[in-house]
Coordinates of C-alpha atoms and ligand atoms in Angstrom, one line a residue:
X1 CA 0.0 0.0 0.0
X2 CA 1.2 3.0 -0.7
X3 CA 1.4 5.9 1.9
X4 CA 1.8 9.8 1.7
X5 CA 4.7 9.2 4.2
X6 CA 7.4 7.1 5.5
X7 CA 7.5 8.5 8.6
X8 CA 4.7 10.7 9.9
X9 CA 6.4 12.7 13.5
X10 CA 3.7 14.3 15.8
X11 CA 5.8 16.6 17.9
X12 CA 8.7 18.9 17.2
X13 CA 10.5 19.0 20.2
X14 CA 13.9 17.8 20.9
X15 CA 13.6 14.3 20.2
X16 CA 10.5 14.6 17.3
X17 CA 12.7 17.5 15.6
X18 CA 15.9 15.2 15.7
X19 CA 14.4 12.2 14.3
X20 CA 12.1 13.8 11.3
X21 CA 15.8 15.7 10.2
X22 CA 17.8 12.7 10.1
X23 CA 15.3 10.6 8.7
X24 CA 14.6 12.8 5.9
X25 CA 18.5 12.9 5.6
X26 CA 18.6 9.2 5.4
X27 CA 16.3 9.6 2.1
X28 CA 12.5 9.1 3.8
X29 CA 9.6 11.2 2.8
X30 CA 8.8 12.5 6.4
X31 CA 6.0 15.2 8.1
X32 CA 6.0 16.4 11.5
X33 CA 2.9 18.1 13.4
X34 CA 3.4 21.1 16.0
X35 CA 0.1 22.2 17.5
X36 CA 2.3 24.7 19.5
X37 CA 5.6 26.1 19.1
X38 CA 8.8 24.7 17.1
X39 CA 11.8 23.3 20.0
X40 CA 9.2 21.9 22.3
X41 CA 9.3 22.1 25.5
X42 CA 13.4 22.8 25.7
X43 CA 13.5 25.9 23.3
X44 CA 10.3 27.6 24.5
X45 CA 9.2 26.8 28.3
X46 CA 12.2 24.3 29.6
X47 CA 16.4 24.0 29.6
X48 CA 16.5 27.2 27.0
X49 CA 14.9 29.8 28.5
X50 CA 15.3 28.8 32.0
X51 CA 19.3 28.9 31.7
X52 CA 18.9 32.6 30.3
X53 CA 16.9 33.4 33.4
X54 CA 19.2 31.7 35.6
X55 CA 21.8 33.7 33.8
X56 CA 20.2 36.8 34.6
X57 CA 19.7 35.8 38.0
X58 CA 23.7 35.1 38.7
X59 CA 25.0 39.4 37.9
X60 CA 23.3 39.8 41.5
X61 CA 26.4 38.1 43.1
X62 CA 28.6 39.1 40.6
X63 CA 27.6 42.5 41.1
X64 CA 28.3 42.1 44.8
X65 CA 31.3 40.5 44.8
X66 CA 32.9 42.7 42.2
X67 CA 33.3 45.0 45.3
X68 CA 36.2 42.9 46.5
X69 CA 38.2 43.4 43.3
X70 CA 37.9 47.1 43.4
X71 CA 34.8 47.8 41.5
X72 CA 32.0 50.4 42.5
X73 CA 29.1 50.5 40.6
X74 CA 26.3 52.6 41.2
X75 CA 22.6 50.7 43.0
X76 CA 22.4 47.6 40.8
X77 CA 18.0 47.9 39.0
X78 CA 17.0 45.1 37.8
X79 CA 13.7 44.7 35.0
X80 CA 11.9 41.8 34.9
X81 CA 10.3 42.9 31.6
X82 CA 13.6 43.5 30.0
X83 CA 14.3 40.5 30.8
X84 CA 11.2 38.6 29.3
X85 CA 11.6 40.6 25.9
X86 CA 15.1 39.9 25.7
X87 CA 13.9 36.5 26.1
X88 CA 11.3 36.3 23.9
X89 CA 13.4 37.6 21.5
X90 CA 15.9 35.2 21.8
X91 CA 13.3 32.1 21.4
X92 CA 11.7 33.7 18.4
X93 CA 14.9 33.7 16.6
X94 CA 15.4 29.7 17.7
X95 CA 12.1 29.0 16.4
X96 CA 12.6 30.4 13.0
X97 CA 15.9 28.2 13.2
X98 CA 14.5 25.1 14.1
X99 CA 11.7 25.8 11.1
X100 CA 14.6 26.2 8.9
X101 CA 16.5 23.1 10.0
X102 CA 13.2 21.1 9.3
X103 CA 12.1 22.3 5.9
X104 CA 16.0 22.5 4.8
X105 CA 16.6 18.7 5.8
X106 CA 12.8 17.9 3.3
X107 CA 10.7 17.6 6.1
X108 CA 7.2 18.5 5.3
X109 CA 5.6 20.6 8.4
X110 CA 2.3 20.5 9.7
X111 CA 1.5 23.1 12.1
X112 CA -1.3 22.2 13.6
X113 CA -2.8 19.5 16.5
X114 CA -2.2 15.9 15.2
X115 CA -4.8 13.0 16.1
X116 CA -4.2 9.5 15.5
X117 CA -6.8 8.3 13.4
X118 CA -5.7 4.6 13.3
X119 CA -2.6 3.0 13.7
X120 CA -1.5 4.3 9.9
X121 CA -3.0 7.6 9.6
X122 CA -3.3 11.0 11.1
X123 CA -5.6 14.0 11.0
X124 CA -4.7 18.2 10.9
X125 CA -6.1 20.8 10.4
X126 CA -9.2 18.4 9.1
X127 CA -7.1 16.9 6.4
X128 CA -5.9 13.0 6.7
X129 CA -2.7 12.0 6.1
X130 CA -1.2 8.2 6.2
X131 CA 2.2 7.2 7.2
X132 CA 3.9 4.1 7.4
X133 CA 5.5 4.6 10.6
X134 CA 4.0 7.5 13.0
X135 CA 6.5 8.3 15.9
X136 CA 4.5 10.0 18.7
X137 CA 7.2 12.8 20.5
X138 CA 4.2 15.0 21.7
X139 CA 6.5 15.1 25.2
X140 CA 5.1 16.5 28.6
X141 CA 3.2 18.9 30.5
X142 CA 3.2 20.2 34.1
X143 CA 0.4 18.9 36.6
X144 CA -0.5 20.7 39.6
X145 CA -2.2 19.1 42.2
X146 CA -6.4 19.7 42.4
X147 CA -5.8 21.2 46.0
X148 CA -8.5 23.9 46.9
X149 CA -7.4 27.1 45.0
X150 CA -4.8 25.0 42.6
X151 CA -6.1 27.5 40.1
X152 CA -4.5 30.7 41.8
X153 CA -0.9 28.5 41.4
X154 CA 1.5 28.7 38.1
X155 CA 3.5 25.7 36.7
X156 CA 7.0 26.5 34.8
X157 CA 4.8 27.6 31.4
X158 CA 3.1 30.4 32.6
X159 CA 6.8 31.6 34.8
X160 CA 8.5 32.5 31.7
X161 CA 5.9 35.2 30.7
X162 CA 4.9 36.6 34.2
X163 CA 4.4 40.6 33.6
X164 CA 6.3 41.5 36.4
X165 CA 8.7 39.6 39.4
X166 CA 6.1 39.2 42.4
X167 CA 7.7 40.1 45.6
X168 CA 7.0 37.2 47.6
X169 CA 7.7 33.4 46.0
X170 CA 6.3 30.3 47.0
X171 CA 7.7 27.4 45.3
X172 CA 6.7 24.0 45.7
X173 CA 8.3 20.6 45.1
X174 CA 11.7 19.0 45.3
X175 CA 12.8 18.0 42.1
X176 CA 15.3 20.3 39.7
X177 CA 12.8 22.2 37.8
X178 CA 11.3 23.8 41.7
X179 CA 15.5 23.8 42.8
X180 CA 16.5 25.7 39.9
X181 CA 13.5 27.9 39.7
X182 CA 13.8 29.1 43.6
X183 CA 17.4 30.2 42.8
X184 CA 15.8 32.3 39.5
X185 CA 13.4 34.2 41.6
X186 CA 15.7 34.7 45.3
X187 CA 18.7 36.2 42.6
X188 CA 16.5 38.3 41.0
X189 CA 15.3 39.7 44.4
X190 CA 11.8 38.0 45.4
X191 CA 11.8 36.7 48.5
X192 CA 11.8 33.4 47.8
X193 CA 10.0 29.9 50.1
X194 CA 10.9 26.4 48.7
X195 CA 8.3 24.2 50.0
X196 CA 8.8 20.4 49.6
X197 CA 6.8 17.1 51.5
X198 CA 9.9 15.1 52.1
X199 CA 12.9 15.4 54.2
X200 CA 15.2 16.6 51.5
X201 CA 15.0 18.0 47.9
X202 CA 17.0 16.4 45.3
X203 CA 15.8 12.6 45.8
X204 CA 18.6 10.6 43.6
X205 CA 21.1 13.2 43.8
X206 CA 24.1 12.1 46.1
X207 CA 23.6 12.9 49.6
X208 CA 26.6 15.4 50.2
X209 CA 25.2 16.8 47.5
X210 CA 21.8 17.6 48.6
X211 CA 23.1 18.5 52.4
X212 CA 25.7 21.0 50.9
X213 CA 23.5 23.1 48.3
X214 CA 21.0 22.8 51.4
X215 CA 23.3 25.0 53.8
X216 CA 24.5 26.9 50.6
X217 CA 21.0 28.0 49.8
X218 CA 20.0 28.6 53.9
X219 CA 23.2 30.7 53.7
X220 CA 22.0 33.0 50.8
X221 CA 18.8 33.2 52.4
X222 CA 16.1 31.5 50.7
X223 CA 13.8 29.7 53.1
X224 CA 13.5 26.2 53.0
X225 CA 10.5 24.5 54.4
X226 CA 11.3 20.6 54.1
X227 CA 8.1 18.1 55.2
X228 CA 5.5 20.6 54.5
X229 CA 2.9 20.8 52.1
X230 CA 0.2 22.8 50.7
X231 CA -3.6 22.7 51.8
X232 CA -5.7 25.3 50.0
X233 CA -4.5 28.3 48.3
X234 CA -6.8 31.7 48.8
X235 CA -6.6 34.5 46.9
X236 CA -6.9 37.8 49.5
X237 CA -8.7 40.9 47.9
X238 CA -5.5 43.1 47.6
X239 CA -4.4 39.8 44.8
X240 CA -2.1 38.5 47.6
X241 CA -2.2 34.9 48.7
X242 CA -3.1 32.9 51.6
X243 CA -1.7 29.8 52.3
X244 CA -2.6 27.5 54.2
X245 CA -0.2 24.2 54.8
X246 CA -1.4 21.1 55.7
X247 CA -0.1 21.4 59.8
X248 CA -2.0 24.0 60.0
X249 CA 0.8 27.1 59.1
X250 CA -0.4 30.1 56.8
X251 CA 2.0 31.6 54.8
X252 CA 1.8 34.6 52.8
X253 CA 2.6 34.6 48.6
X254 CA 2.2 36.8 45.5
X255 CA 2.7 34.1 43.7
X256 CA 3.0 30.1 44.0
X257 CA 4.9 27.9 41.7
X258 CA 4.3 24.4 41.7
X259 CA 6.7 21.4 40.3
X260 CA 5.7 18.9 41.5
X261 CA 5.6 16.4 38.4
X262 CA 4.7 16.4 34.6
X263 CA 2.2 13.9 32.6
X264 CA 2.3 12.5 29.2
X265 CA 0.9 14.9 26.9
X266 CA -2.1 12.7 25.3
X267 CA -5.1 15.1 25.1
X268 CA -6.9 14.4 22.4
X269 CA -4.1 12.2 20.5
X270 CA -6.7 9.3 20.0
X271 CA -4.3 6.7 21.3
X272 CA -7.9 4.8 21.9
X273 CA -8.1 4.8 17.7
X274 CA -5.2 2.7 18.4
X275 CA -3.5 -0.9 20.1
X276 CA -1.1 1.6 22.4
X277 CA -0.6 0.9 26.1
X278 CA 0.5 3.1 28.8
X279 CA 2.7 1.6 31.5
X280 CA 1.7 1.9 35.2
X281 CA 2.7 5.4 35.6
X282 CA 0.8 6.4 32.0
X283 CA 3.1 6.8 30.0
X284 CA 3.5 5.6 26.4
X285 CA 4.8 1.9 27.2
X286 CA 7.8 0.9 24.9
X287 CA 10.2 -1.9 24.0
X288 CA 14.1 -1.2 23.9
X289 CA 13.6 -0.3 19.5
X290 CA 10.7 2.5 21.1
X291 CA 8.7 0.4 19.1
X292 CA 5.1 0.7 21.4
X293 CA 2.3 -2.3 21.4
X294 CA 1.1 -1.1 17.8
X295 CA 3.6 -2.0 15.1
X296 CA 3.3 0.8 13.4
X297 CA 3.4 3.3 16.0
X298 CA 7.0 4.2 18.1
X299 CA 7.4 6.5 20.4
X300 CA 10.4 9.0 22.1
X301 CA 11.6 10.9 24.5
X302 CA 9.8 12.9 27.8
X303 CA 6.0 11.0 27.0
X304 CA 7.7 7.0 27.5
X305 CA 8.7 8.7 30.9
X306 CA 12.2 6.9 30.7
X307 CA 14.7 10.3 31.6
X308 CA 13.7 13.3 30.9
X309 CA 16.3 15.0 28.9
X310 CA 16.3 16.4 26.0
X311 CA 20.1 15.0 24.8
X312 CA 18.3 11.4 26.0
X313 CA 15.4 12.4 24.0
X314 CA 17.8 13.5 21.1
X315 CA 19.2 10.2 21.0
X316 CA 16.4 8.1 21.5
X317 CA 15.1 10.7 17.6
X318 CA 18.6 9.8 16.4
X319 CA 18.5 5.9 17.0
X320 CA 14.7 5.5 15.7
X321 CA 16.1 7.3 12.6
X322 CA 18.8 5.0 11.9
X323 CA 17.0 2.2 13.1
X324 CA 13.9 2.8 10.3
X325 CA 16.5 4.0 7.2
X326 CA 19.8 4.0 8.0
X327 CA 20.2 0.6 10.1
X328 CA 24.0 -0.1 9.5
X329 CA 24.7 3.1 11.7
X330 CA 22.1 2.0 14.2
X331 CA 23.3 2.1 17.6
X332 CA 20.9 1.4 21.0
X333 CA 21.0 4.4 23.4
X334 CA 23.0 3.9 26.5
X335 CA 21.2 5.2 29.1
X336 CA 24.1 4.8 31.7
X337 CA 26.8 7.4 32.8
X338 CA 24.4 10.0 32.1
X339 CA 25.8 13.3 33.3
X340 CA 23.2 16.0 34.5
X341 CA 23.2 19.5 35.6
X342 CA 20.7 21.2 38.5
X343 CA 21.4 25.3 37.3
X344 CA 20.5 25.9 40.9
X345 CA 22.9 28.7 42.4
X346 CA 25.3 27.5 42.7
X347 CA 25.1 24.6 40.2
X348 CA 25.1 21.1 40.6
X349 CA 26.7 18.9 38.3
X350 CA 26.4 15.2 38.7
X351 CA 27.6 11.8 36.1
X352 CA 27.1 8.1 37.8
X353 CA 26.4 6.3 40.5
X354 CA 26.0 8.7 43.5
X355 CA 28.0 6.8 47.5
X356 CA 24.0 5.6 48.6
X357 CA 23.6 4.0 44.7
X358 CA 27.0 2.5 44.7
X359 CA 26.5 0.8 48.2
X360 CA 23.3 0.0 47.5
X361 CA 24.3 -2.2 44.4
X362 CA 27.3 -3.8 46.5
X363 CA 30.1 -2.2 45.6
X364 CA 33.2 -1.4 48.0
X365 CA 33.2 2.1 48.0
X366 CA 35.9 4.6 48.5
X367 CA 35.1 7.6 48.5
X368 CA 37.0 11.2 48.0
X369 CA 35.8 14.7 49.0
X370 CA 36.8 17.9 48.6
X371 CA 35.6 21.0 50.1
X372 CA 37.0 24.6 49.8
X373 CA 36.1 28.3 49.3
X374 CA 36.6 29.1 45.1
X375 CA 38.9 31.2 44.6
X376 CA 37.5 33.8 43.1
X377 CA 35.7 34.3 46.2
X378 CA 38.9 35.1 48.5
X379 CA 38.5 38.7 48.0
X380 CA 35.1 39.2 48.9
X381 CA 32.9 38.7 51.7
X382 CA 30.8 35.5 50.0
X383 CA 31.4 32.4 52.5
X384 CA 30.0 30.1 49.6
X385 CA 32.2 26.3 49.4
X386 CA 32.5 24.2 46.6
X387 CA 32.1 20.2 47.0
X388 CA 33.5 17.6 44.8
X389 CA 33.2 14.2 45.3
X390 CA 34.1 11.1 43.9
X391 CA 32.3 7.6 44.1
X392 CA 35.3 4.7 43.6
X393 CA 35.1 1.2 43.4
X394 CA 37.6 -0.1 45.9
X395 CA 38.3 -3.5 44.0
X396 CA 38.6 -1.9 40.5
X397 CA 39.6 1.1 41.2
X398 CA 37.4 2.4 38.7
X399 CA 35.8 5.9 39.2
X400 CA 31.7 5.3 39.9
X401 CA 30.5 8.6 40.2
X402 CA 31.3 12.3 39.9
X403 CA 29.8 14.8 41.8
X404 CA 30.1 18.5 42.2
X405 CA 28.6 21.9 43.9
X406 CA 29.9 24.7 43.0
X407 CA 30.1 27.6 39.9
X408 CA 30.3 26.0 36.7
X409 CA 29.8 22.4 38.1
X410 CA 27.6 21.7 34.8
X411 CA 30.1 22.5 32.3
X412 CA 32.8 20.4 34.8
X413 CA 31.0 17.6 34.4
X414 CA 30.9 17.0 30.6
X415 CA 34.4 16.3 30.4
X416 CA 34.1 14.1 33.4
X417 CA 31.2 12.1 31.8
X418 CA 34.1 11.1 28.9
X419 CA 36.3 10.0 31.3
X420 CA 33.9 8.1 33.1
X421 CA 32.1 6.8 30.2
X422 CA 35.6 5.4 28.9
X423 CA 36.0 3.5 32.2
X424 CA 38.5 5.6 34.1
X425 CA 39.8 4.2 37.5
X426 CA 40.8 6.5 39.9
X427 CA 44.6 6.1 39.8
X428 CA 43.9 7.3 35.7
X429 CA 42.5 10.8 37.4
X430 CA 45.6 10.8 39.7
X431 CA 47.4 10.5 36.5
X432 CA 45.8 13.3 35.1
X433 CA 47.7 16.6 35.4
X434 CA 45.7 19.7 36.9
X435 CA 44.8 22.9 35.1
X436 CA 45.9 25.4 37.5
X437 CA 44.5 27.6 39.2
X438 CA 41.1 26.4 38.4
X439 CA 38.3 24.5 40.4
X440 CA 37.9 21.9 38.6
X441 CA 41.7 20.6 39.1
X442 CA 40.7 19.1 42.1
X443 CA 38.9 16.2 40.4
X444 CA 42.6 15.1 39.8
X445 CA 43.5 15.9 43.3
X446 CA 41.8 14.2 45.9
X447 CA 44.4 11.6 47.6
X448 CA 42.7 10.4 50.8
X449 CA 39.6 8.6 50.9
X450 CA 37.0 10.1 53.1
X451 CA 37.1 7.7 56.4
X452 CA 33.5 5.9 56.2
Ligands
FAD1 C1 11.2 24.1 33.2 C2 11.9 22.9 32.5 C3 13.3 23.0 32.5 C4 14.0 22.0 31.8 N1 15.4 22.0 31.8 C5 16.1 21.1 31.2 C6 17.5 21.2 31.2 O1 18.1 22.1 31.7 N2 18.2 20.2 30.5 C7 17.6 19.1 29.9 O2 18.2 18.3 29.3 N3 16.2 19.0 30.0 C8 15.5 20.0 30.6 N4 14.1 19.9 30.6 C9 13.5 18.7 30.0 C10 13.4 18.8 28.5 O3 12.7 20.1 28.1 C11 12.6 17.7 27.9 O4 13.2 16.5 28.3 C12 12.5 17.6 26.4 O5 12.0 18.8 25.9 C13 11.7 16.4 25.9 O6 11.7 16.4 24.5 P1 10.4 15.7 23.7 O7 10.8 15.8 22.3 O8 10.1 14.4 24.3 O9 9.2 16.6 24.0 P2 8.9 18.2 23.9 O10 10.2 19.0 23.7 O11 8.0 18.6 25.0 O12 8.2 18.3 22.5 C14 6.9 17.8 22.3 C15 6.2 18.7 21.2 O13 5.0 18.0 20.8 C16 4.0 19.0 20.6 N5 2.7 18.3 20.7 C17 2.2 17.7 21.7 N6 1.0 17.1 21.4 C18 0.9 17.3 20.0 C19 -0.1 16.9 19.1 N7 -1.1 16.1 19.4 N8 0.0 17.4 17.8 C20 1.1 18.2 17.4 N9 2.0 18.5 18.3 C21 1.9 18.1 19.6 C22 4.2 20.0 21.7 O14 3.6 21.2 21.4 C23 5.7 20.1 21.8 O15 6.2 21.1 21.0 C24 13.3 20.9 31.2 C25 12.0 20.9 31.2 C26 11.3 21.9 31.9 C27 9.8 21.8 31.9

């Protein structure tokens, strides 16, 4: 039979993007849908935009510290709505490249809301197109709990286009996305509440790693409310809010941010017009080829719920690519040694198995730590310290994990994740000679292990 496609993509965010390019580059005749805005979720409300806020957030240190080094500037203003258009700005200009990269690469686009009218064929904009393969990369969306007045809260989307900074943040959750936005809003002046139900925020991260960028975050002055939740939210007649937490606590907002957790963005998809299955959790259930329970029907990146990244869903676009028309350069994902960043300030950056995972899985563990003021903080009155930690496997010798708080930790961890990747052992770091003066030199360092 023939079809109007090969390869029919609904979604073009980071992984639906990547895998309509190099599929058309590999010679398919390939159309992607976008019911809403070319990147995704990364380029528009996610990783891109977030880093340029966190960006803006950092100058208030700098700012301060520049003191130290003989600087005097006049009072420091900051515009939230400068900001935003700069922003804005910047996004529009990424949309029009990722439009380019698609119709450049022979990608036909759709803009438009895509349904799956059976396992073969889609419908947008009213008109029905068939595909051989369709590869659903519709990706996520936030979900904010249906507490009393859940309707007064924002989620990350509607963040990136608030009118103006409110004055008083409430930000709920523990995960990165709530991390990383506290430390946006407390550097650009709000006073700033991270609320979270457990004991600790970062669940997964290394423990040293979540203790220290605890007491570096207490020190800066954000408040941090750990085993607390949220009962009702009210909204006061002067706009304000009223909070009122499940022991009985009311606190006082102009604004509360919840991320708590994201869904599988299915509305209206008509997965039902197909033999797709969720897992448990519902999201799209795949096999290790993202081939889902309907042969003709695959699926990628943040809506299988595997990790939530765009390079992981890059790659996952990239192998169903090669997999479908280019299968002598197919190569399965490898979803270990995954390095990640938390842009909280100061940053996180983390690749392996953190000490808890390591013992956990059996290992002998040795581990190395290193704690210190930066330097470029010895002429100033900032009492921030960096941690760096390493995760070893006492019998090997091999390096486990990689851990870091401090300024830059994300980009220190890239190179790390080569080393790591290639199966370093820790005597190869020893090895490895410094770059001096810098931070990151004492990765290759650390000589004692850490009694435990
Ligand atoms: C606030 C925030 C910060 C983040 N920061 C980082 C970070 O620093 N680093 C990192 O690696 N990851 C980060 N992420 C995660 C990252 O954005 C996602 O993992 C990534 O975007 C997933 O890509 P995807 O292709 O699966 O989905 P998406 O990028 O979400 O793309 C899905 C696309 O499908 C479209 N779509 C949905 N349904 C339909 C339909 N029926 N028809 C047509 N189109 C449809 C959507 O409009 C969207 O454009 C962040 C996420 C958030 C929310």
């Amino acid at each position: 039979m023939a079809y109007d496609f090969d390869l029919y993509v609904i979604g073009a965010g980071s992984g639906g993007v990547r895998a309509a390019r190099f599929a058309a580059g590999y010679g398919a005749k390939v159309a992607v849908a976008e019911s809403r805005y070319l990147g995704g979720t990364c380029v528009n409300v996610g990783c891109v935009p977030k880093k340029l806020l966190v960006y803006g957030a950092h100058f208030a240190e700098d700012f301060e510290q520049s003191a130290g080094f003989g600087w005097s500037l006049g009072e420091a203003k900051f515009d939230w709505a400068t900001l935003i258009a700069n922003k804005d700005r910047e996004i529009n200009r990424l949309n029009g490249i990722y439009r380019n990269l698609l119709v450049n690469s022979g990608v036909t686009l759709h803009e438009g809301h895509a349904k799956l009218v059976d396992p073969h064929a889609v419908e947008v904009n009213g008109q029905r197109y068939s595909a051989e393969r369709i590869l659903v990369a519709v990706g996520g969306w936030p979900l904010i709990p249906q507490i009393p007045g859940h309707e007064h809260a924002i989620s990350s989307n509607e963040a990136f286009f608030l009118k103006e900074l409110p004055k008083r943040v409430l930000v709920v959750g523990g995960g990165y996305i709530a991390v990383e936005f506290a430390g946006i809003f407390h550097g650009l002046g709000a006073e700033t509440t991270l609320l979270y139900r457990g004991d600790l925020f970062l669940r997964g991260f290394d423990g040293a790693v979540r203790k220290h960028l605890q007491e570096e975050l207490t020190k800066r002055g954000m408040h941090l409310q750990f085993n607390a939740d949220i009962e009702r939210i009210e909204k006061q007649a002067d706009g304000s809010l009223n909070v009122t937490l499940k022991d009985g606590r009311q606190l006082q907002a102009d604004c509360v941010f919840y991320a708590t957790g994201r869904r599988p963005m299915l509305d209206n998809l008509g997965l039902e017009n197909t033999r797709v299955k969720l897992d448990k959790k519902g999201f799209v259930e795949v096999d290790e080829l993202y081939q889902t329970t309907e042969p003709s029907i695959l699926a990628i990146g943040d809506v299988i719920g595997r990790v939530q990244l765009t390079p992981v869903a890059l790659a996952e676009g990239m192998a169903v690519a090669r997999r479908l028309f280019k299968p002598e350069q197919y190569r399965q994902v490898d979803y270990r040694m995954i390095p990640t960043a938390v842009f909280s300030l100061p940053n996180i950056g983390t690749v392996g198995l953190t000490e808890e995972q390591a013992r956990e899985e059996g290992y002998e563990v040795q581990v190395f730590e290193s704690r210190f003021r930066p330097m470029k903080l010895t002429l100033t009155e900032c009492q921030e310290r960096t941690l760096m930690k390493l995760v070893v496997d006492a019998k090997t010798d091999k390096v486990l994990g990689c851990h870091m708080v401090g300024p830059e930790a994300g980009e220190i961890v890239q190179g790390l994740a080569i080393a790591l990747k290639a199966g370093a052992t820790k005597r190869d770091f020893d090895e490895t000679i410094g770059v001096h003066p810098t931070a990151a030199e004492e990765f290759v360092t650390m000589r004692t292990p850490v009694a435990g």
